[in-house]
Coordinates of C-alpha atoms and ligand atoms in Angstrom, one line a residue:
M1 CA 134.8 -61.6 38.1
P2 CA 134.1 -62.3 34.5
Q3 CA 131.1 -61.5 32.8
T4 CA 128.5 -64.3 33.0
I5 CA 126.5 -66.0 30.3
A6 CA 123.5 -68.1 32.3
V7 CA 122.5 -71.4 30.4
L8 CA 119.4 -72.6 31.9
D9 CA 119.3 -76.4 32.0
F10 CA 116.1 -77.9 30.9
G11 CA 117.2 -81.4 31.0
S12 CA 119.2 -81.5 27.8
Q13 CA 122.1 -84.2 27.5
L14 CA 123.8 -81.2 26.0
T15 CA 123.5 -78.5 28.3
Q16 CA 127.2 -79.0 29.5
V17 CA 128.2 -79.0 25.9
I18 CA 126.7 -75.4 25.7
A19 CA 128.5 -74.2 28.5
R20 CA 131.8 -75.4 27.2
R21 CA 131.3 -73.9 23.8
I22 CA 130.7 -70.7 25.4
R23 CA 133.9 -71.0 27.4
E24 CA 135.7 -72.0 24.1
C25 CA 134.5 -68.4 22.9
E26 CA 136.5 -66.9 26.1
V27 CA 133.4 -66.0 27.4
Y28 CA 132.4 -67.4 31.2
S29 CA 129.3 -69.4 31.5
K30 CA 127.2 -70.8 34.2
I31 CA 124.8 -73.5 34.3
F32 CA 121.4 -72.7 36.2
H33 CA 118.5 -74.7 37.1
F34 CA 115.7 -74.1 34.7
S35 CA 113.5 -72.6 37.6
T36 CA 116.0 -70.0 38.6
P37 CA 114.3 -66.6 39.7
A38 CA 114.8 -63.7 37.1
A39 CA 115.8 -61.7 40.1
K40 CA 118.9 -64.0 40.7
L41 CA 120.1 -64.1 37.3
R42 CA 120.1 -60.2 37.9
E43 CA 121.9 -60.2 40.9
E44 CA 124.7 -62.5 39.3
G45 CA 125.0 -59.9 36.6
V46 CA 124.1 -62.2 33.6
V47 CA 124.4 -60.4 30.3
G48 CA 122.9 -62.8 28.3
I49 CA 120.7 -65.9 28.7
I50 CA 120.4 -69.4 26.6
L51 CA 117.7 -71.6 26.9
S52 CA 119.0 -75.3 26.7
G53 CA 117.2 -78.1 24.9
G54 CA 115.2 -80.5 26.7
P55 CA 113.7 -83.9 26.3
Q56 CA 110.0 -82.9 26.9
S57 CA 107.3 -81.4 25.3
V58 CA 106.3 -77.6 26.7
Y59 CA 102.8 -79.0 26.9
A60 CA 103.6 -82.0 29.1
K61 CA 102.3 -81.8 32.6
T62 CA 105.7 -82.0 34.1
A63 CA 107.3 -79.9 31.5
P64 CA 110.1 -77.4 32.9
H65 CA 109.2 -74.0 32.7
P66 CA 111.4 -71.0 33.4
D67 CA 110.3 -68.1 35.6
P68 CA 108.4 -66.0 32.8
A69 CA 110.1 -62.9 34.4
I70 CA 113.4 -63.8 32.4
F71 CA 111.9 -62.1 29.4
E72 CA 111.5 -59.2 31.3
L73 CA 115.1 -58.8 32.4
G74 CA 116.4 -56.7 29.3
V75 CA 119.3 -59.2 28.5
P76 CA 119.3 -60.9 25.2
I77 CA 118.0 -64.5 25.3
L78 CA 118.9 -67.6 22.7
G79 CA 116.5 -70.4 22.9
I80 CA 117.9 -73.7 21.3
C81 CA 115.6 -76.6 20.7
Y82 CA 113.3 -77.0 23.4
G83 CA 114.4 -73.5 24.2
V84 CA 112.6 -72.1 21.1
Q85 CA 109.7 -73.8 22.0
L86 CA 109.5 -72.2 25.3
M87 CA 109.6 -68.8 23.5
G88 CA 106.8 -69.6 21.4
H89 CA 104.8 -70.8 24.4
F90 CA 105.7 -67.9 26.7
L91 CA 105.6 -65.2 24.1
G92 CA 102.4 -65.8 22.1
G93 CA 103.5 -68.1 19.5
K94 CA 102.2 -71.7 18.5
V95 CA 103.9 -74.9 19.1
L96 CA 102.7 -78.1 17.4
L97 CA 102.8 -81.3 19.7
S98 CA 104.3 -84.1 17.9
K99 CA 104.9 -87.6 18.8
E100 CA 107.6 -88.1 16.2
R101 CA 111.2 -87.1 16.7
E102 CA 113.1 -85.2 13.9
Y103 CA 116.7 -86.6 14.7
G104 CA 119.9 -86.2 12.6
H105 CA 121.7 -84.2 9.8
G106 CA 119.4 -81.3 8.3
H107 CA 120.0 -78.4 6.0
L108 CA 119.7 -74.7 6.9
T109 CA 119.2 -71.9 4.4
I110 CA 119.4 -68.6 6.0
K111 CA 117.2 -65.8 4.6
R112 CA 118.2 -63.0 6.9
P113 CA 121.8 -63.4 8.5
G114 CA 121.0 -60.4 11.2
K115 CA 123.6 -60.9 13.9
L116 CA 123.2 -64.3 14.6
F117 CA 124.3 -65.6 11.4
D118 CA 126.6 -62.7 10.6
G119 CA 129.6 -64.0 8.6
L120 CA 128.3 -67.3 7.9
P121 CA 127.6 -68.8 4.4
R122 CA 123.9 -69.1 3.1
K123 CA 123.6 -72.8 3.1
L124 CA 124.8 -74.9 6.1
R125 CA 124.5 -78.4 7.2
I126 CA 123.0 -78.6 10.9
W127 CA 121.9 -81.4 13.5
N128 CA 118.3 -81.6 14.8
S129 CA 116.9 -83.5 17.6
H130 CA 113.3 -82.4 18.4
G131 CA 109.8 -83.5 18.8
D132 CA 107.5 -80.1 18.9
K133 CA 107.9 -77.6 16.3
L134 CA 107.0 -73.8 16.3
T135 CA 104.3 -73.4 13.8
K136 CA 103.3 -69.5 14.5
L137 CA 105.6 -66.9 15.4
P138 CA 105.2 -64.8 18.3
P139 CA 104.5 -61.2 17.9
G140 CA 107.6 -59.3 17.1
F141 CA 109.6 -61.8 15.7
V142 CA 110.4 -62.9 12.1
A143 CA 111.7 -65.9 10.3
T144 CA 115.6 -65.8 9.7
A145 CA 116.3 -69.2 8.4
V146 CA 114.3 -72.2 7.3
S147 CA 115.4 -76.1 7.0
E148 CA 113.9 -79.0 4.9
N149 CA 111.1 -79.5 8.0
S150 CA 110.7 -76.1 9.4
P151 CA 109.8 -72.3 8.1
F152 CA 111.3 -71.3 11.6
A153 CA 114.6 -73.2 12.0
G154 CA 115.9 -69.8 12.9
I155 CA 113.9 -66.5 14.6
E156 CA 114.6 -63.2 15.8
D157 CA 113.1 -60.3 17.5
V158 CA 115.8 -57.8 17.0
K159 CA 113.9 -55.1 19.1
R160 CA 113.9 -57.2 22.4
R161 CA 117.3 -59.2 21.3
F162 CA 115.5 -62.6 21.4
Y163 CA 116.8 -65.2 19.3
G164 CA 115.8 -68.9 18.6
I165 CA 117.1 -71.8 16.5
Q166 CA 115.5 -75.0 16.1
F167 CA 118.6 -77.2 15.7
H168 CA 121.9 -77.7 18.0
P169 CA 124.4 -75.3 17.4
E170 CA 126.7 -76.7 20.2
V171 CA 127.4 -79.9 18.6
F172 CA 129.9 -80.6 15.6
H173 CA 127.6 -81.9 13.2
T174 CA 126.3 -78.6 13.1
E175 CA 128.7 -76.7 10.8
R176 CA 129.8 -73.2 12.0
G177 CA 127.6 -73.8 15.0
V178 CA 130.3 -72.3 17.5
D179 CA 130.1 -69.0 15.3
M180 CA 126.7 -68.8 15.8
I181 CA 127.3 -69.0 19.4
R182 CA 130.2 -66.7 19.5
N183 CA 127.8 -64.2 17.4
F184 CA 125.3 -64.2 20.1
L185 CA 127.6 -64.0 23.0
V186 CA 129.8 -60.8 21.5
G187 CA 127.8 -59.5 18.6
I188 CA 124.6 -59.5 20.4
C189 CA 125.2 -59.8 24.3
G190 CA 128.6 -57.6 23.7
A191 CA 129.9 -60.0 26.5
R192 CA 133.7 -59.4 27.1
Q193 CA 136.1 -62.4 26.3
D194 CA 137.6 -62.4 29.1
W195 CA 137.6 -66.0 30.3
T196 CA 141.2 -67.2 29.1
T197 CA 143.5 -69.7 31.2
K198 CA 145.6 -66.7 31.7
D199 CA 143.1 -64.8 33.4
F200 CA 141.6 -67.6 35.2
I201 CA 145.2 -68.7 37.0
A202 CA 145.6 -64.8 38.0
H203 CA 142.0 -64.6 39.4
S204 CA 142.2 -67.8 41.1
V205 CA 145.5 -67.2 42.7
A206 CA 144.5 -63.7 44.2
E207 CA 141.3 -65.6 45.5
I208 CA 142.9 -68.3 47.0
R209 CA 145.4 -65.9 48.8
R210 CA 142.5 -63.9 50.1
K211 CA 140.7 -67.1 51.3
V212 CA 143.5 -68.9 52.8
G213 CA 145.3 -66.0 54.4
K214 CA 148.3 -67.3 56.7
S215 CA 146.7 -70.7 57.1
R216 CA 147.6 -73.9 55.9
V217 CA 146.0 -76.0 53.1
I218 CA 146.3 -80.0 53.1
L219 CA 145.7 -81.6 49.7
G220 CA 145.3 -85.5 49.0
L221 CA 147.3 -85.9 45.8
S222 CA 146.5 -88.9 44.0
G223 CA 148.5 -88.1 40.9
G224 CA 145.7 -88.0 38.7
V225 CA 145.0 -84.8 36.5
D226 CA 142.6 -83.0 38.8
S227 CA 144.6 -83.3 42.3
S228 CA 147.9 -82.7 40.2
V229 CA 146.3 -79.4 38.9
A230 CA 144.9 -78.4 42.2
A231 CA 148.1 -78.9 43.7
A232 CA 150.3 -76.6 41.3
L233 CA 147.7 -74.1 41.6
L234 CA 147.5 -74.0 45.2
H235 CA 151.1 -73.9 45.4
K236 CA 151.6 -71.1 43.0
A237 CA 149.4 -69.1 45.2
I238 CA 150.4 -70.2 48.8
G239 CA 153.8 -72.2 48.4
R240 CA 154.8 -73.7 51.3
Q241 CA 151.6 -73.1 53.1
L242 CA 150.3 -76.2 51.1
T243 CA 151.1 -79.7 52.3
C244 CA 150.0 -82.5 49.9
V245 CA 149.7 -86.1 51.3
F246 CA 150.3 -89.1 48.8
V247 CA 149.0 -92.2 50.2
D248 CA 150.9 -95.4 48.9
N249 CA 148.3 -98.0 49.2
G250 CA 149.9 -100.9 47.8
L251 CA 147.7 -100.8 44.8
L252 CA 149.6 -98.5 42.5
R253 CA 151.2 -98.8 39.2
K254 CA 154.8 -99.5 38.8
G255 CA 157.0 -96.4 39.3
E256 CA 154.0 -94.4 40.2
R257 CA 155.1 -93.3 43.8
A258 CA 158.8 -92.6 42.6
T259 CA 157.4 -90.3 40.1
V260 CA 154.9 -88.3 42.1
E261 CA 157.9 -87.7 44.5
S262 CA 160.4 -86.5 41.8
L263 CA 157.9 -84.3 40.0
Y264 CA 156.2 -82.6 42.9
R265 CA 159.0 -82.5 45.4
R266 CA 162.2 -82.1 43.2
H267 CA 160.6 -80.0 40.3
F268 CA 157.9 -78.1 42.0
K269 CA 159.2 -78.2 45.4
I270 CA 156.0 -78.9 47.0
D271 CA 155.6 -80.1 50.4
V272 CA 154.6 -84.0 49.7
R273 CA 154.4 -86.3 52.6
V274 CA 154.3 -90.0 51.2
V275 CA 152.4 -92.2 53.6
D276 CA 153.3 -96.1 52.9
A277 CA 150.2 -97.7 54.0
S278 CA 150.6 -100.5 51.7
K279 CA 150.9 -103.1 54.3
L280 CA 147.6 -102.1 56.0
F281 CA 145.6 -102.1 52.8
L282 CA 146.9 -105.5 51.6
R283 CA 146.2 -106.9 55.3
R284 CA 142.6 -105.7 55.5
L285 CA 142.1 -106.8 51.9
K286 CA 143.5 -110.3 52.4
G287 CA 141.1 -113.1 51.3
V288 CA 138.2 -110.6 50.2
T289 CA 137.0 -111.5 46.5
E290 CA 133.8 -109.3 46.2
P291 CA 134.5 -106.3 44.1
E292 CA 132.0 -103.7 46.3
Q293 CA 133.6 -105.1 49.2
K294 CA 137.1 -104.5 48.0
R295 CA 136.1 -101.2 47.0
K296 CA 134.4 -100.3 50.4
I297 CA 137.6 -101.5 52.1
I298 CA 140.0 -99.5 49.9
G299 CA 137.7 -96.3 50.3
R300 CA 137.5 -96.6 54.3
T301 CA 141.0 -97.6 54.7
F302 CA 142.2 -94.6 52.8
V303 CA 140.0 -92.1 54.7
A304 CA 141.5 -93.8 58.1
V305 CA 145.0 -93.3 56.5
F306 CA 144.4 -90.0 55.5
E307 CA 142.8 -88.8 58.6
K308 CA 145.6 -90.2 60.7
S309 CA 148.4 -88.4 58.7
L310 CA 146.6 -85.0 59.2
R311 CA 147.1 -85.3 62.7
S312 CA 150.6 -86.0 62.4
I313 CA 151.2 -83.2 60.1
G314 CA 149.9 -80.6 62.7
H315 CA 147.1 -78.1 62.4
A316 CA 145.5 -76.9 58.9
D317 CA 142.6 -74.9 58.4
F318 CA 141.7 -75.9 54.6
L319 CA 141.5 -79.1 53.0
G320 CA 141.9 -78.7 49.1
Q321 CA 140.0 -80.7 46.5
G322 CA 140.1 -81.0 43.2
T323 CA 136.4 -80.9 42.9
L324 CA 135.6 -79.9 38.9
Y325 CA 132.5 -78.1 37.6
P326 CA 130.5 -81.2 36.4
D327 CA 130.8 -82.3 39.9
V328 CA 128.9 -79.4 41.2
I329 CA 126.3 -78.7 38.7
E330 CA 122.9 -79.3 40.3
S331 CA 121.6 -82.2 37.7
V332 CA 118.3 -81.8 36.2
S333 CA 116.4 -85.1 36.3
I334 CA 113.9 -85.3 33.8
A335 CA 112.3 -88.3 32.3
G336 CA 114.3 -89.1 29.2
N337 CA 117.4 -87.4 29.9
P338 CA 120.4 -89.8 30.1
A339 CA 122.6 -87.5 31.5
S340 CA 120.5 -87.8 34.9
L341 CA 121.9 -91.3 35.4
I342 CA 125.8 -90.7 35.3
K343 CA 126.8 -92.8 38.0
T344 CA 127.9 -91.6 41.3
H345 CA 129.4 -94.8 43.0
H346 CA 132.9 -93.9 41.7
N347 CA 133.6 -91.6 44.6
V348 CA 135.9 -93.3 47.0
G349 CA 134.6 -92.8 50.7
G350 CA 134.3 -88.9 51.3
L351 CA 136.0 -87.4 53.9
P352 CA 134.3 -87.2 57.1
A353 CA 133.0 -83.8 58.4
R354 CA 134.4 -84.4 61.7
M355 CA 137.9 -83.4 60.2
K356 CA 136.5 -80.0 60.6
L357 CA 138.4 -78.5 57.5
K358 CA 137.2 -75.8 55.1
L359 CA 137.1 -76.9 51.8
I360 CA 138.9 -75.3 49.2
E361 CA 138.4 -76.3 45.6
P362 CA 140.2 -74.1 43.0
L363 CA 138.9 -76.0 40.0
R364 CA 135.3 -76.1 40.9
E365 CA 134.4 -73.7 38.1
L366 CA 136.4 -75.7 35.3
F367 CA 135.5 -78.4 32.9
K368 CA 138.1 -81.0 32.4
D369 CA 139.5 -79.5 29.2
E370 CA 139.8 -76.2 31.1
V371 CA 141.6 -78.1 33.8
R372 CA 144.3 -79.7 31.4
Q373 CA 144.8 -76.2 29.9
V374 CA 145.4 -74.7 33.4
G375 CA 147.9 -77.4 34.2
A376 CA 150.1 -77.4 31.1
A377 CA 149.8 -73.1 31.6
L378 CA 151.1 -74.2 35.1
G379 CA 154.2 -76.2 33.7
L380 CA 152.6 -79.7 34.5
P381 CA 154.2 -82.1 31.7
K382 CA 152.0 -83.8 29.2
E383 CA 152.3 -87.2 31.1
V384 CA 150.5 -85.8 33.8
V385 CA 148.0 -83.3 31.9
W386 CA 146.9 -85.8 29.3
R387 CA 147.4 -88.9 31.4
Q388 CA 144.3 -91.6 31.3
P389 CA 141.9 -91.8 34.1
F390 CA 142.7 -94.4 36.9
P391 CA 140.2 -95.6 39.2
G392 CA 140.7 -94.6 43.0
P393 CA 140.7 -98.2 44.2
G394 CA 143.7 -98.6 41.5
L395 CA 145.0 -102.1 40.9
G396 CA 142.5 -103.4 43.6
V397 CA 140.1 -103.6 40.9
R398 CA 142.1 -105.1 38.3
V399 CA 143.3 -108.1 40.2
M400 CA 140.2 -110.3 39.7
G401 CA 139.4 -112.0 43.2
D402 CA 141.4 -111.7 46.4
I403 CA 144.4 -109.7 46.2
T404 CA 148.2 -110.5 46.9
A405 CA 151.5 -109.0 46.8
E406 CA 152.7 -111.5 44.2
K407 CA 149.8 -111.1 42.2
L408 CA 150.1 -107.5 42.1
E409 CA 153.5 -107.7 41.1
I410 CA 152.9 -109.7 38.0
L411 CA 150.1 -107.1 37.0
R412 CA 152.3 -104.4 37.6
N413 CA 154.9 -105.7 35.6
A414 CA 152.5 -106.7 32.7
D415 CA 150.9 -103.2 32.8
A416 CA 154.2 -101.4 32.7
V417 CA 155.1 -103.2 29.3
L418 CA 151.7 -102.5 27.8
Q419 CA 152.1 -98.5 28.9
E420 CA 155.6 -98.7 27.5
E421 CA 154.5 -100.0 23.9
M422 CA 151.3 -97.8 24.1
M423 CA 153.7 -94.5 24.7
S424 CA 156.2 -95.4 22.0
S425 CA 153.6 -96.3 19.6
G426 CA 151.9 -92.9 20.3
Y427 CA 148.6 -95.0 21.0
Y428 CA 148.5 -94.1 24.6
W429 CA 147.5 -90.6 23.7
K430 CA 144.9 -91.9 21.2
V431 CA 142.7 -94.1 23.5
W432 CA 140.8 -93.4 26.5
Q433 CA 142.3 -96.2 28.5
S434 CA 144.8 -98.9 28.3
F435 CA 145.6 -101.3 31.0
A436 CA 146.3 -104.9 32.0
V437 CA 143.9 -107.1 34.1
F438 CA 145.1 -109.9 36.1
L439 CA 143.1 -113.1 36.0
P440 CA 143.5 -115.7 38.6
V441 CA 143.4 -118.6 36.2
K442 CA 146.3 -120.7 35.4
T443 CA 146.8 -122.2 31.8
V444 CA 149.5 -124.6 30.4
G445 CA 152.4 -123.1 28.1
V446 CA 155.8 -124.1 27.0
F447 CA 158.8 -121.7 27.5
G448 CA 162.0 -122.8 26.0
D449 CA 161.8 -126.7 26.7
E450 CA 159.7 -126.5 29.9
R451 CA 156.1 -126.9 30.4
T452 CA 154.6 -123.8 32.3
Y453 CA 151.7 -123.4 34.2
D454 CA 150.9 -119.7 34.7
F455 CA 148.3 -117.0 34.9
V456 CA 146.6 -115.1 32.3
V457 CA 146.6 -111.2 31.8
A458 CA 143.8 -109.5 29.6
L459 CA 144.6 -106.2 27.9
R460 CA 141.6 -103.9 28.2
I461 CA 142.2 -101.0 25.5
V462 CA 139.3 -98.6 24.8
E463 CA 138.1 -95.7 23.1
S464 CA 135.5 -93.3 24.8
V465 CA 134.8 -89.6 25.1
D466 CA 133.0 -89.6 28.4
A467 CA 133.2 -93.4 29.9
M468 CA 129.6 -93.5 29.9
T469 CA 130.0 -95.5 26.6
A470 CA 133.0 -97.1 25.4
D471 CA 134.5 -99.3 22.6
W472 CA 137.5 -101.5 22.3
A473 CA 140.3 -100.1 20.4
R474 CA 141.1 -101.5 17.0
L475 CA 144.8 -101.4 17.6
P476 CA 147.4 -102.8 15.0
H477 CA 147.9 -106.3 14.9
D478 CA 151.5 -106.0 15.2
L479 CA 151.5 -103.9 18.2
L480 CA 149.3 -106.2 20.0
R481 CA 151.6 -109.0 18.9
K482 CA 154.6 -107.0 20.2
I483 CA 152.6 -106.4 23.4
S484 CA 151.4 -109.9 24.0
S485 CA 155.0 -111.3 23.3
R486 CA 156.8 -109.0 25.5
I487 CA 154.4 -109.6 28.4
T488 CA 154.8 -113.5 28.1
N489 CA 158.8 -113.5 27.6
E490 CA 159.3 -110.6 30.3
V491 CA 157.2 -111.1 33.1
R492 CA 157.2 -114.0 35.2
G493 CA 154.2 -115.8 36.2
V494 CA 152.1 -115.1 32.9
S495 CA 151.8 -117.6 30.0
R496 CA 149.0 -116.0 28.2
V497 CA 147.7 -112.8 27.0
V498 CA 144.2 -112.4 25.8
L499 CA 142.3 -109.2 24.3
D500 CA 139.2 -108.0 26.0
I501 CA 137.0 -107.0 23.0
S502 CA 133.8 -105.9 24.8
S503 CA 132.1 -102.8 24.3
K504 CA 130.4 -100.8 27.4
P505 CA 127.6 -101.4 27.5
P506 CA 127.2 -104.1 28.3
A507 CA 130.6 -104.7 29.8
T508 CA 132.0 -101.9 32.2
I509 CA 135.5 -100.6 31.2
E510 CA 137.0 -101.9 34.6
W511 CA 136.6 -105.6 35.1
E512 CA 135.5 -105.1 38.7
Ligands
LIG601 P1 133.7 -98.6 34.2 O1 134.3 -99.5 35.0 O2 132.4 -98.0 35.4 O3 134.5 -97.1 34.4 O4 132.9 -98.3 33.2 C1 134.0 -95.8 34.1 C2 135.4 -94.7 34.4 O5 135.6 -94.5 35.8 C3 136.6 -95.1 36.2 N1 136.4 -95.7 37.7 C4 136.6 -95.3 38.6 N2 137.4 -94.2 38.9 N3 137.0 -94.5 41.2 C5 137.4 -93.5 40.3 O6 137.8 -92.4 40.4 C6 136.6 -95.8 41.1 O7 136.3 -96.3 41.9 C7 136.1 -96.1 39.8 N4 136.0 -97.0 39.2 C8 136.3 -96.9 37.8 C9 137.2 -96.2 35.2 O8 138.6 -96.3 35.1 C10 136.8 -95.5 33.7 O9 137.5 -94.5 33.4

């Protein structure tokens, strides 16, 4: 196993960003609940600890506090923001309670570089986001850096290898922040840089083989990034012991089923069973207009179809899933932490426990960007590794109101034109999502000499970093003109194209 750096989560929105930065330095990191006992951290063999920021004051009644014994473990500790205040509070310093938050850019002047600021310029731009401030150093500590608002922007106790910084090195607005993190990991903790894609794949393949033995694994392949990478990784480890099930729910985009078949079956030689359940889905969705109702029907039908297909495949012991690390982190919900509001409603169904299958989740230690790296290293094409997100209920939530085969066909054709233009202009890779939405509204048009009375298609093209917020993408007018004119000329049944210029919030990315 790689060496671990523990990130104790005190409820900051940035905790996962810290963990990712550590991994960018090729060191393995794991997020732990703030109250994790020191003994557990010792058992895990952690070689260093980072105390994350957090929205609370150390004095608040509900303030998250760590097990004080972590300061006795003998491993280096870096406190970030709230983490510094915890060090002050627990180790004999003083923290000033402040009602106002200091938020935004600041300037750091390094007085004593030491190991943490080794190799960095003396003056750096930094990013602040804190309320309380350290006003008296704990015994054993010296100040290493100052900012315009704090004489203790950086502190250290070299003997105990405790370091603290008041600002956020994990965000890009802090110049050379990643270098500070790397200095802590490598220079101070002496962590091995053994968290690389190649090492991960080798380690993971061995682990899958050990766990699976001679058994069979079934994996539901959706064609999305996560299940595709999980399939490729499992296949590398166990070859024909893996069977993938791809359910055609009739709500797929144009050509999707054919692509999955050619890529996984022909190129990777993976055993993929395609189950055509489109008629069943459409029958169950007939006349249903309410979005939540549609989602529920699609989710339930998927589970039923998947379960039935397992019976025909024969005995298997394991169910593979493309679960990622952010899905398994126990989230710390602390007032003021918007991260605790991340929605869960997107999970389609959940496979019932009665299937009696053991789970195998080869990606559960990875962040999304790491999954993409693993996918690329396993030979998946760019179109899969960097594909845009697509909702589980598929086009079912992009045809407004009731769903019919005719409407789906119109949407599929319009969407295909949009994707073609996005790909050929290169904008597909620059935006978060780009898709068409079918509106069951008829409007008048002219086509040649004839009057038409056809449907409307909306274009939803957004930029986002995490889908929590999004803004409509400002695409060149010429590109939009081309997309619109191609859709109205080439797609039968559409007489008008409109552009969605709503941001999220208040609108969501999908229309239903
Ligand atoms: P909204 O529409 O809530 O979507 O702004 C945020 C992101 O999630 C995707 N999405 C889904 N993904 N199952 C999924 O796997 C779903 O039911 C689902 N609904 C929305 C959406 O495409 C966007 O990227």
